[in-house]
Coordinates of C-alpha atoms in Angstrom, one line a residue:
M1 CA 33.9 -22.9 22.1
G2 CA 32.1 -23.1 18.6
G3 CA 32.6 -20.5 15.9
E4 CA 36.4 -20.1 16.3
H5 CA 37.9 -17.8 13.6
H6 CA 41.6 -17.4 13.3
G7 CA 41.9 -14.3 11.2
Y8 CA 40.2 -12.0 8.9
I9 CA 37.0 -13.3 7.6
G10 CA 36.4 -10.7 5.0
W11 CA 34.5 -7.3 4.7
W12 CA 30.9 -6.7 5.3
G13 CA 28.8 -9.0 3.3
D14 CA 31.7 -11.0 2.2
L15 CA 32.3 -13.3 5.2
G16 CA 34.3 -15.9 3.7
G17 CA 31.4 -18.1 2.2
P18 CA 30.9 -19.2 -1.2
K19 CA 29.8 -16.6 -3.9
Q20 CA 26.1 -16.2 -4.5
R21 CA 24.8 -17.2 -8.0
G22 CA 21.7 -17.0 -9.8
I23 CA 20.6 -13.6 -8.6
V24 CA 19.1 -11.6 -11.5
T25 CA 18.4 -7.8 -11.3
Y26 CA 16.5 -5.8 -13.8
S27 CA 16.6 -2.0 -14.2
L28 CA 15.1 0.6 -16.4
S29 CA 17.1 3.4 -18.0
P30 CA 16.4 6.8 -16.4
Y31 CA 15.9 8.0 -20.0
A32 CA 13.0 5.6 -20.6
Q33 CA 11.0 6.5 -17.5
K34 CA 8.5 9.2 -17.3
P35 CA 8.4 10.3 -13.7
F36 CA 5.8 12.8 -13.9
A37 CA 3.5 11.1 -16.4
G38 CA 0.1 12.2 -15.5
A39 CA 1.0 13.8 -12.3
L40 CA -0.9 17.0 -13.0
H41 CA -4.0 15.3 -13.9
A42 CA -3.9 13.0 -10.8
A43 CA -3.0 16.0 -8.5
F44 CA -5.9 18.0 -9.7
F45 CA -8.5 15.1 -9.5
N46 CA -7.1 13.8 -6.2
T47 CA -7.3 17.3 -4.6
A48 CA -10.8 17.7 -5.8
R49 CA -11.8 14.2 -4.4
R50 CA -10.3 14.9 -1.0
V51 CA -11.6 18.4 -0.7
S52 CA -15.1 17.3 -1.5
S53 CA -14.8 14.5 0.9
Q54 CA -13.9 16.7 3.8
A55 CA -16.1 19.7 2.9
F56 CA -19.0 18.8 5.2
Y57 CA -16.5 18.5 8.2
V58 CA -15.3 22.1 7.5
I59 CA -18.3 24.1 6.0
V60 CA -20.9 23.1 8.5
P61 CA -18.7 24.0 11.6
A62 CA -17.5 27.2 9.9
A63 CA -21.0 28.1 9.2
I64 CA -22.3 27.5 12.8
F65 CA -19.2 29.4 14.2
G66 CA -19.8 32.3 11.9
Y67 CA -23.4 32.5 12.9
I68 CA -22.6 32.6 16.6
I69 CA -19.8 35.2 16.1
T70 CA -22.2 37.5 14.1
S71 CA -25.0 37.1 16.5
A72 CA -22.7 37.8 19.5
K73 CA -21.3 40.9 17.7
E74 CA -24.8 42.3 17.1
R75 CA -25.9 41.3 20.7
N76 CA -22.7 43.3 22.0
E77 CA -23.4 46.3 19.8
Y78 CA -27.1 46.2 21.0
L79 CA -26.0 45.9 24.7
Y80 CA -23.7 49.0 24.4
S81 CA -26.3 51.0 22.6
K82 CA -28.7 53.4 24.6
A83 CA -31.6 51.0 24.3
G84 CA -29.5 48.0 25.3
R85 CA -28.3 49.8 28.4
H86 CA -31.8 50.6 29.6
E87 CA -32.8 46.9 28.9
L88 CA -29.9 45.7 30.8
A89 CA -30.6 48.2 33.7
A90 CA -34.2 47.1 33.8
L91 CA -33.2 43.5 34.1
T92 CA -30.7 44.1 37.0
A93 CA -32.9 46.5 39.0

């Protein structure tokens, strides 16, 4: 039947095998770290770089949309004026 165990073999990670040896770990004291070193400088220049790289994709469509909206509003105001109603009546008659 293979793998027969007759009792408690140990807790998770300690399954009764030989202890591991030769594992070295290193750590740095939390007082020696500078977690926000250069964060403000990097944040400013990363933001500027990302905004400038995406500006073309935002400004051009916004300008086109703005032009369409303003021209549509002007046309609507004209069509609801006296001259616009006369022109519209002449086109449909």
